[in-house]
């Protein structure tokens, strides 16, 4: 069981996680990366199949090649490292869902170290090209690349002030039956 | 930025999250549920579309009905509450992936309060039946139900001693290129 102060620390970390797309040039120490990978390793998955492998990329040229692949992973070009998720390739809903769970853990583990991250997706031919570039067997699925690095503080402030809205609870929560709102 | 002690607290929470399937009869306070929902509300999603609503169920008979729906959500019968995720229903890979991210946040927020949880899935006709039971419009997708409650400590100890293995890092991590292992 956690102490009450830990509870608040944990909840704040969960509530305040935001994507970071612009990174400082400060390198991310190996020990920090190791902590992220250890969290990734312990992620839960349906029937505990752990349908994933991870490729850690620090090489700047390699990051630039990946950033240019079709999709929405251009932020890799400015990241200190990228983690590419290699999924088993069954490409069913369990795998996609577990990939989301794994991604969230990595983002939260990074945040625990003050490291920012952004989830990027390859699309279409980008998935094929990313696999080819990293030497990943064709039957695997490569969809997600997570950019990581210490935040560029100036960019972060600018983005924060622009807001990052979420729907109010009253719009998304139902009690007991769909359509029954939150108690006052 | 977090203090170093917070970093370790956060990482431990992330590394040690395990599914809890047996629950004590102690009720989960409303304030705790509110904290979970607030974390859920702030979850990230592709293009920030937040393609979700949540139904919170405490009624024991209702939980039993849901537990009996086709799939793997039988643990709802013994839970203090269940949270059913109602997805927009586009049923594309982004939605499934975001559902995984949201589920993970809810599980972690519960753990911050010492509340255990287990992710259950409805399958086939179970998805239709769960929607009907909760009055959810047909065009929505209902797949995930999360059981929540304080852990039954005896069951938890028995399960922990049975182990909950994960693959070693050396099996799942590659450096720069697929097939290149971890540095020693």
mmCIF file of C-alpha atoms in Angstrom, chain A residues 16-85:
data_model
loop_
_atom_site.group_PDB
_atom_site.id
_atom_site.type_symbol
_atom_site.label_atom_id
_atom_site.label_comp_id
_atom_site.label_asym_id
_atom_site.label_seq_id
_atom_site.Cartn_x
_atom_site.Cartn_y
_atom_site.Cartn_z
ATOM 1 C CA UNK A 16 -0.622 15.714 -15.904
ATOM 2 C CA UNK A 17 1.058 13.560 -18.539
ATOM 3 C CA UNK A 18 1.151 15.481 -21.800
ATOM 4 C CA UNK A 19 2.862 14.790 -25.080
ATOM 5 C CA UNK A 20 6.177 16.593 -25.548
ATOM 6 C CA UNK A 21 7.192 17.099 -29.160
ATOM 7 C CA UNK A 22 10.172 19.459 -28.865
ATOM 8 C CA UNK A 23 13.266 18.296 -27.062
ATOM 9 C CA UNK A 24 16.375 19.815 -25.533
ATOM 10 C CA UNK A 25 19.790 18.627 -26.765
ATOM 11 C CA UNK A 26 20.578 17.114 -23.339
ATOM 12 C CA UNK A 27 21.196 13.390 -23.691
ATOM 13 C CA UNK A 28 19.055 10.929 -21.740
ATOM 14 C CA UNK A 29 21.338 8.821 -19.480
ATOM 15 C CA UNK A 30 21.511 5.069 -20.031
ATOM 16 C CA UNK A 31 20.213 4.419 -16.492
ATOM 17 C CA UNK A 32 17.066 6.362 -17.313
ATOM 18 C CA UNK A 33 16.534 4.386 -20.509
ATOM 19 C CA UNK A 34 17.073 1.196 -18.558
ATOM 20 C CA UNK A 35 14.335 2.207 -16.095
ATOM 21 C CA UNK A 36 11.931 2.801 -18.995
ATOM 22 C CA UNK A 37 12.705 -0.570 -20.517
ATOM 23 C CA UNK A 38 12.231 -2.290 -17.180
ATOM 24 C CA UNK A 39 8.788 -0.693 -16.853
ATOM 25 C CA UNK A 40 8.022 -1.719 -20.438
ATOM 26 C CA UNK A 41 9.050 -5.268 -19.670
ATOM 27 C CA UNK A 42 6.570 -5.481 -16.796
ATOM 28 C CA UNK A 43 3.612 -4.179 -18.800
ATOM 29 C CA UNK A 44 0.486 -6.288 -18.741
ATOM 30 C CA UNK A 45 -0.948 -7.978 -21.801
ATOM 31 C CA UNK A 46 -3.861 -10.264 -22.616
ATOM 32 C CA UNK A 47 -3.064 -13.760 -21.308
ATOM 33 C CA UNK A 48 0.411 -12.384 -20.476
ATOM 34 C CA UNK A 49 1.650 -13.129 -24.011
ATOM 35 C CA UNK A 50 3.822 -9.981 -24.050
ATOM 36 C CA UNK A 51 3.488 -9.672 -27.836
ATOM 37 C CA UNK A 52 6.247 -7.085 -28.176
ATOM 38 C CA UNK A 53 9.881 -6.288 -28.698
ATOM 39 C CA UNK A 54 11.420 -2.824 -28.613
ATOM 40 C CA UNK A 55 14.140 -1.234 -30.706
ATOM 41 C CA UNK A 56 15.993 1.636 -29.010
ATOM 42 C CA UNK A 57 17.463 4.144 -31.443
ATOM 43 C CA UNK A 58 19.867 6.943 -30.566
ATOM 44 C CA UNK A 59 21.671 7.318 -33.866
ATOM 45 C CA UNK A 60 20.704 10.723 -35.273
ATOM 46 C CA UNK A 61 20.761 9.666 -38.908
ATOM 47 C CA UNK A 62 18.649 6.648 -38.142
ATOM 48 C CA UNK A 63 16.131 8.805 -36.264
ATOM 49 C CA UNK A 64 15.980 11.145 -39.254
ATOM 50 C CA UNK A 65 15.275 8.239 -41.627
ATOM 51 C CA UNK A 66 12.462 7.030 -39.379
ATOM 52 C CA UNK A 67 11.077 10.554 -39.004
ATOM 53 C CA UNK A 68 10.763 10.718 -42.785
ATOM 54 C CA UNK A 69 8.758 7.484 -43.054
ATOM 55 C CA UNK A 70 5.085 7.879 -43.963
ATOM 56 C CA UNK A 71 2.960 8.662 -40.951
ATOM 57 C CA UNK A 72 3.062 10.910 -37.937
ATOM 58 C CA UNK A 73 6.465 10.321 -36.401
ATOM 59 C CA UNK A 74 8.278 13.397 -37.692
ATOM 60 C CA UNK A 75 9.085 14.402 -34.127
ATOM 61 C CA UNK A 76 11.644 11.578 -34.008
ATOM 62 C CA UNK A 77 14.029 13.859 -35.919
ATOM 63 C CA UNK A 78 14.469 16.098 -32.882
ATOM 64 C CA UNK A 79 14.321 13.409 -30.208
ATOM 65 C CA UNK A 80 17.263 12.202 -28.159
ATOM 66 C CA UNK A 81 16.100 8.678 -28.650
ATOM 67 C CA UNK A 82 13.287 6.762 -30.194
ATOM 68 C CA UNK A 83 11.706 3.514 -29.109
ATOM 69 C CA UNK A 84 10.070 1.559 -31.914
ATOM 70 C CA UNK A 85 7.534 -1.045 -30.815
#
